[in-house]
Short mmCIF file of C-alpha atoms in Angstrom, two decimals:
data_model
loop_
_atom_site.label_atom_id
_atom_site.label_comp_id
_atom_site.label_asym_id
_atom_site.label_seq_id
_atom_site.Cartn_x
_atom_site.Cartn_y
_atom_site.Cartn_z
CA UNK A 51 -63.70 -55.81 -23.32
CA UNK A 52 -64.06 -56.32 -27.31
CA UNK A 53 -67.51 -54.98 -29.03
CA UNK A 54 -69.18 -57.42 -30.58
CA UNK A 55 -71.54 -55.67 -33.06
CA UNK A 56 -70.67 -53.78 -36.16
CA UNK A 57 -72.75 -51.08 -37.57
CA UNK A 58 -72.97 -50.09 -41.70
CA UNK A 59 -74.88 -47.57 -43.23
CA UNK A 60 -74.43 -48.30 -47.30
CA UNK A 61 -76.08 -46.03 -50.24
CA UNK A 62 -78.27 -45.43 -47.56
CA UNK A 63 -80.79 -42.45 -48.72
CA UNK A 64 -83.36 -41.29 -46.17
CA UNK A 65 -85.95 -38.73 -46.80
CA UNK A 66 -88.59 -36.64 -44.96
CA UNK A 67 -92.20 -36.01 -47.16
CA UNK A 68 -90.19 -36.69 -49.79
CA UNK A 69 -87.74 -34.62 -49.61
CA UNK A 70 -84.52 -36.44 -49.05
CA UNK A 71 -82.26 -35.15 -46.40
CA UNK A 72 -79.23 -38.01 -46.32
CA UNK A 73 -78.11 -38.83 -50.01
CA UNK A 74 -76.53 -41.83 -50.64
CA UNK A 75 -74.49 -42.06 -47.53
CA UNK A 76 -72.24 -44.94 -46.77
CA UNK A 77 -70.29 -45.10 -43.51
CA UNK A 78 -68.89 -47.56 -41.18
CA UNK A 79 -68.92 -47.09 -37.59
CA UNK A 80 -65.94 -48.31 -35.87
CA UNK A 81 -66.86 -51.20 -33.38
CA UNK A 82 -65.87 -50.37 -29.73
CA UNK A 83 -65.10 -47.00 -30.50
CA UNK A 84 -66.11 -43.44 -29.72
CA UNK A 85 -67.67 -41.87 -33.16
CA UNK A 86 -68.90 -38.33 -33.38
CA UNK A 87 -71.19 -37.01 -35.87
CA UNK A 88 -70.66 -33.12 -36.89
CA UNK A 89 -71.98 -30.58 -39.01
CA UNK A 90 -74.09 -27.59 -39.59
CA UNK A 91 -78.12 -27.52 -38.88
CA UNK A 92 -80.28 -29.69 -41.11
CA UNK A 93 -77.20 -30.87 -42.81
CA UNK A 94 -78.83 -34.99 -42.12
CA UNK A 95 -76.78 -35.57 -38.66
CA UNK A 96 -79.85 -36.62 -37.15
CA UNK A 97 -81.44 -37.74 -39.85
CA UNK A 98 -78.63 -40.42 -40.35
CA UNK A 99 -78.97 -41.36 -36.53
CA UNK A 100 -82.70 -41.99 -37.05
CA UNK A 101 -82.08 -44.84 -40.03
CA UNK A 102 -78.99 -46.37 -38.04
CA UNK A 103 -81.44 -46.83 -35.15
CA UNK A 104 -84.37 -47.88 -37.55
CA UNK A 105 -86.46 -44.96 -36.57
CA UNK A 106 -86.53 -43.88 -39.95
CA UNK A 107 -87.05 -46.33 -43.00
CA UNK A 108 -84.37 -45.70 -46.13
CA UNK A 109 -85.64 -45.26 -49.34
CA UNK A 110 -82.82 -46.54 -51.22
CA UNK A 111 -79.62 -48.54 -49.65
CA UNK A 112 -79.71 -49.99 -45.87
CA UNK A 113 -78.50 -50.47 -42.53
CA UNK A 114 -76.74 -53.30 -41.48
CA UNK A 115 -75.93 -54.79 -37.89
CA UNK A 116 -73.90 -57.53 -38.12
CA UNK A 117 -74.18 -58.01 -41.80
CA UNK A 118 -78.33 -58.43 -41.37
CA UNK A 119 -80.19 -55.33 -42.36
CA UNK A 120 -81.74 -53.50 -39.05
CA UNK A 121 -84.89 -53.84 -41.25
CA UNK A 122 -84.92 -57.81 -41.12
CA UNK A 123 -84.70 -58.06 -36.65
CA UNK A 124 -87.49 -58.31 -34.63
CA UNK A 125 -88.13 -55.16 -32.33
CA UNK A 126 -87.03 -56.86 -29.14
CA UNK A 127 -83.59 -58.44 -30.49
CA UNK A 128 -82.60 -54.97 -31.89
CA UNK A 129 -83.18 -53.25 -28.76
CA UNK A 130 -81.21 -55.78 -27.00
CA UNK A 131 -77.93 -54.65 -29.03
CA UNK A 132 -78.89 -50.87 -30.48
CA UNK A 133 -80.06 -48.41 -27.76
CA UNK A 134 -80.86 -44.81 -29.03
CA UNK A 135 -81.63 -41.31 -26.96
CA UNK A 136 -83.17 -38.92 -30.16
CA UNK A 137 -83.07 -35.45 -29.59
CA UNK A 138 -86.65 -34.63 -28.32
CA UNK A 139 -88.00 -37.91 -26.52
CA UNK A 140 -91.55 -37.13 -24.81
CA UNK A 141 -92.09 -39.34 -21.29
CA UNK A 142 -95.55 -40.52 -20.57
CA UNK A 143 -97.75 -38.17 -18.16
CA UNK A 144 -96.70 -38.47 -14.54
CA UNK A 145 -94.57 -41.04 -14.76
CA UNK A 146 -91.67 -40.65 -11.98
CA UNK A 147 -88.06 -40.64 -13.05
CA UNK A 148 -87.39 -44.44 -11.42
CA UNK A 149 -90.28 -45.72 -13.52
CA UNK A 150 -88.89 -44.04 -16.72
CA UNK A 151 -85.95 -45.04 -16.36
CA UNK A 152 -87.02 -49.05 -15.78
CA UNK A 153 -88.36 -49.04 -19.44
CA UNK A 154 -84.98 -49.04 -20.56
CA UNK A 155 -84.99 -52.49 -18.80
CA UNK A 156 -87.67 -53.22 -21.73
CA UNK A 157 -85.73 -55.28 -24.33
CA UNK A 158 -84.95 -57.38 -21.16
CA UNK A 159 -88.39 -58.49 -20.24
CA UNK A 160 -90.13 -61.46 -21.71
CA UNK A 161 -93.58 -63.11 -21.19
CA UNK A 162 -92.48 -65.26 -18.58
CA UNK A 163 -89.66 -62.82 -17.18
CA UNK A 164 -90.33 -60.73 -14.15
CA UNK A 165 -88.14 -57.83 -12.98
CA UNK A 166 -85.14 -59.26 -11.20
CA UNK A 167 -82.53 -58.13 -9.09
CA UNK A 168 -80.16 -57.12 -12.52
CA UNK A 169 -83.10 -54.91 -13.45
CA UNK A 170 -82.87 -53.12 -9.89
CA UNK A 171 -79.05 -53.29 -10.45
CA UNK A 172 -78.78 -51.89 -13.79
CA UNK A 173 -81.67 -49.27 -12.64
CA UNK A 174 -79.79 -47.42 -10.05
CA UNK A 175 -76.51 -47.29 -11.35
CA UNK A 176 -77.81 -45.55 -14.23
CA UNK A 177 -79.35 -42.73 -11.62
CA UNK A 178 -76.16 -42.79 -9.46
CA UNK A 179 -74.36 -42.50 -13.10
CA UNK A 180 -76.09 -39.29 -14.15
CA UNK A 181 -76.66 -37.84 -10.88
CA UNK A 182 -80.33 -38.31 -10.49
CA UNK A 183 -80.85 -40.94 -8.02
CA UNK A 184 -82.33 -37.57 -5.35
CA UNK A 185 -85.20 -37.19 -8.03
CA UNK A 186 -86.21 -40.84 -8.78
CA UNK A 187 -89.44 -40.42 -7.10
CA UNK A 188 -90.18 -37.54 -8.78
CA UNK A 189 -91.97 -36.76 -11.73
CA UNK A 190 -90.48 -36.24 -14.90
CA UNK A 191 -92.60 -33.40 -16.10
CA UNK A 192 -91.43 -31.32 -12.70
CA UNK A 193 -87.79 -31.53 -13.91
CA UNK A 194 -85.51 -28.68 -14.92
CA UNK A 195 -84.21 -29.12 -18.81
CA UNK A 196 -80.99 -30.15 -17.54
CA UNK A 197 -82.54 -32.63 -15.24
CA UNK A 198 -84.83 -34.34 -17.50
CA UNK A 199 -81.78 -34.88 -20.03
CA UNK A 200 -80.21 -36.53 -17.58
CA UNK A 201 -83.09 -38.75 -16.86
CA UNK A 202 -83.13 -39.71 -20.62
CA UNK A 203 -79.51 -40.51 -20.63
CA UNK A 204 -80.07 -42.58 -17.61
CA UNK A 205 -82.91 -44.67 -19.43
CA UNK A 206 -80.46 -45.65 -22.41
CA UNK A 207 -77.87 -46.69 -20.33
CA UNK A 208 -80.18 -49.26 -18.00
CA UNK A 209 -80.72 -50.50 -21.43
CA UNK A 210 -77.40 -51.89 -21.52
CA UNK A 211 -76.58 -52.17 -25.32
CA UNK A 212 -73.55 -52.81 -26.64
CA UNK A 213 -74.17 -49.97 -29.30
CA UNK A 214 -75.02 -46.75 -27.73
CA UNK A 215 -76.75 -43.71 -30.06
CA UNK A 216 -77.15 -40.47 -28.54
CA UNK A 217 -78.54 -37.39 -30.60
CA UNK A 218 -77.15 -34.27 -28.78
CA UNK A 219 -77.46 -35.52 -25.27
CA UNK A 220 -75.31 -32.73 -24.23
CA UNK A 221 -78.59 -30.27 -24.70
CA UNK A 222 -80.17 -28.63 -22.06
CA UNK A 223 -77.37 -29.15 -19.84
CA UNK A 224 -74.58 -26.61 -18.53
CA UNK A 225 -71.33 -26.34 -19.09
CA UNK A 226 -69.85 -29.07 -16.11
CA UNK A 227 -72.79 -31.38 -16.81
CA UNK A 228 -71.66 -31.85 -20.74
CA UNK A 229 -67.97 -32.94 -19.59
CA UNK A 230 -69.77 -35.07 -17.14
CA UNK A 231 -72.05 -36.74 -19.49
CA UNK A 232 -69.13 -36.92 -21.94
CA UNK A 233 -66.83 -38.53 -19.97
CA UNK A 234 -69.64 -41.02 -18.40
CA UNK A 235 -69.79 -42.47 -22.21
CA UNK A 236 -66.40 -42.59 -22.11
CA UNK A 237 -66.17 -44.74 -19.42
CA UNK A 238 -68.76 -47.27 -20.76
CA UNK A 239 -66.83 -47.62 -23.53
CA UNK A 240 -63.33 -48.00 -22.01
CA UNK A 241 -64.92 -50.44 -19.82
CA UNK A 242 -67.55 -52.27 -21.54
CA UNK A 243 -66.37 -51.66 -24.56
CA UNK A 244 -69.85 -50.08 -25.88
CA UNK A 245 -69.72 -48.46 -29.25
CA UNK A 246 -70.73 -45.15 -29.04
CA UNK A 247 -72.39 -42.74 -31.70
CA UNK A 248 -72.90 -39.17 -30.82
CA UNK A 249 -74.41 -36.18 -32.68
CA UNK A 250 -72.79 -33.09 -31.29
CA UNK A 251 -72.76 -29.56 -31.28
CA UNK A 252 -69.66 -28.67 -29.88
CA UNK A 253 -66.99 -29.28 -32.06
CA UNK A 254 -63.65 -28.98 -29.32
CA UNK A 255 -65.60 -31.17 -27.42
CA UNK A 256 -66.36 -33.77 -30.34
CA UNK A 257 -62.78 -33.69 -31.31
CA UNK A 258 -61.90 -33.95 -27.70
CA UNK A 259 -63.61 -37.44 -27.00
CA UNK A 260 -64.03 -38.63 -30.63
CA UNK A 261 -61.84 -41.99 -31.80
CA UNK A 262 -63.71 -41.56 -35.14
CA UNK A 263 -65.12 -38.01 -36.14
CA UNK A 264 -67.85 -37.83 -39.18
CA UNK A 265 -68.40 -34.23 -40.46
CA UNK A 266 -71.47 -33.89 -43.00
CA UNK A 267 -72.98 -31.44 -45.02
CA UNK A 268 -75.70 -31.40 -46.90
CA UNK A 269 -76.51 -34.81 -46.49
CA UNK A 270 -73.58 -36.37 -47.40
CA UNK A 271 -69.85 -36.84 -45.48
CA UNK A 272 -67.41 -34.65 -46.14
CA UNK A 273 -64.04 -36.12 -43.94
CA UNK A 274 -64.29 -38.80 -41.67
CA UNK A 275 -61.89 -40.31 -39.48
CA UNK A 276 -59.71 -39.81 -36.50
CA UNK A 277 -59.67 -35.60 -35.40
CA UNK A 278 -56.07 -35.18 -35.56
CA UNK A 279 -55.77 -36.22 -38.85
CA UNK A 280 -59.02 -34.78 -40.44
CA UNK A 281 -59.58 -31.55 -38.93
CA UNK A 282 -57.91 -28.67 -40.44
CA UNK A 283 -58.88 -24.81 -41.14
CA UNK A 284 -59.91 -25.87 -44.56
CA UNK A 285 -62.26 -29.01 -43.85
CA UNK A 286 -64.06 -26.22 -41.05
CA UNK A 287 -64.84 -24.01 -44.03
CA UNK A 288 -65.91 -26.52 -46.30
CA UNK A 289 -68.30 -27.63 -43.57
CA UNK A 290 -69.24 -24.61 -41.73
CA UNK A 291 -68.63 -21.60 -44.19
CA UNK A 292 -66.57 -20.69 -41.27
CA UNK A 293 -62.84 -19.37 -41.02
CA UNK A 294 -60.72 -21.05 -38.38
CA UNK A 295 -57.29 -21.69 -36.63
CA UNK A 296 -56.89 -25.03 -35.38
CA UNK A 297 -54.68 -25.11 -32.31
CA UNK A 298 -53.85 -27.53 -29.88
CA UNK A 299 -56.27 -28.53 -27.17
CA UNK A 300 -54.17 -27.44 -24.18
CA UNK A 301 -55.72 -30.34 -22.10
CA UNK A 302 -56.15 -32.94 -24.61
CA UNK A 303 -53.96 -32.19 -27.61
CA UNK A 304 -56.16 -32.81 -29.83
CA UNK A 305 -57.34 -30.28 -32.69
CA UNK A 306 -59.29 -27.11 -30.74
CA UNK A 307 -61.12 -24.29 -33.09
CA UNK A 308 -60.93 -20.87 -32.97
CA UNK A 309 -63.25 -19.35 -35.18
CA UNK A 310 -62.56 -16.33 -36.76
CA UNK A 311 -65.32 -13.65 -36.93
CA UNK A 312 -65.77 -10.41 -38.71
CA UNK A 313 -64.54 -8.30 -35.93
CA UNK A 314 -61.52 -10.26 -35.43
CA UNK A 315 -59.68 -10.34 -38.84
#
């Protein structure tokens, strides 16, 4: 399958109290691709996720989806194409993990629309996706970490968008359930052809599944582009303040780093 939907972020400038956090930023995300978003803490990663997904008003520049500023679409029609799973999303008191995630089925409902069988459908393949169809009647707040991030994950994919933002949905989660969670987005793109935005941590891993990498700092990109071709020891300092080899990824080939520490010189 093709994507459909193209995603722009130009001159956009997004601020918090005013104190602006993303300066100026312009960046296109690659439709039907998988693009990962890296850098150090409170370097705008999220920040930039929030005003792609509308979460966050610009003050200066915009987003645009399909050439129309997210700004301009009514709430509904956005969350039919742009789903997004921020980084700390709070569920409702006692609500059970099935009815959780049903809301994703939200952009789907209308005045006259009832939940159908697609609703059912997309409901528990998105708990047999992320392993948490054996705690669908239970509530959300009785959850592990690891569980509930799951659960989260699970609501944006019954949302069935064709553009996918996830701010560090590996959190929470051990080692296993991050490759799991990482290749399940891989799949929905390779097979649906979803664009997918991730803010991550783990920088072999965002190499390892990125088609498009974006590493920021300081509120504004530093390299962008595919991870063979952009990562390098020097791009890692720049970003990080960090020295590094860049090796091979003996499983993927693609660039794996090795910091080096004090102790290790």
């Amino acid at each position: 399958m093709t994507a459909e939907h193209s995603l722009r972020a130009d001159a956009v400038r997004l601020a918090y109290d005013g104190r602006e956090v993303v300066r100026g930023l312009t960046a296109q995300i690659p439709p039907g691709s998988i693009t990962m978003v890296v850098g150090p803490n409170a370097c705008g990663k999220s920040t930039l996720l929030r005003g792609m997904a509308r979460l966050l008003d610009p003050v200066g520049g915009a987003v645009y989806l399909d050439e129309k500023a997210v700004a301009d679409y009514p709430n509904r029609e956005l969350a039919k194409v742009l789903g997004i799973l921020p980084q700390t999303p709070v569920a409702p008191e006692g609500i059970t993990v099935a009815d959780l995630v049903g809301r994703g089925r939200y952009p789907h409902q209308g005045w006259f629309r009832r939940w159908t069988a697609e609703d059912d459908a997309a409901v528990a393949e998105a708990l047999a996706a992320t392993d948490t169809l054996d705690v669908a009647a239970r509530p959300v707040e009785e959850l592990s970490g690891g569980q509930r991030q799951r659960v989260w994950i699970a609501m944006a994919l019954a949302q069935r968008t064709d553009l996918l933002l996830l701010d560090e949905p590996t959190t929470y989660l051990d080692v296993t359930h991050q490759v799991e969670v990482l290749d399940l987005l891989t799949d929905l793109n390779r097979t649906q052809g979803t664009t997918v935005v991730v803010v991550l941590h783990d920088l072999n891993l965002a190499c390892r599944y990125a088609d498009h990498l974006i590493a920021m700092r300081a509120g504004e990109i530093v390299v962008e582009g595919e991870p063979g071709r952009v990562v390098t020891a020097d791009v890692i300092e720049r970003v990080f303040g960090m020295r590094c080899r860049i090796v091979p990824d003996p499983v993927s080939a693609t660039p794996m780093i090795v910091p080096i520490g004090r102790h290790h010189c």
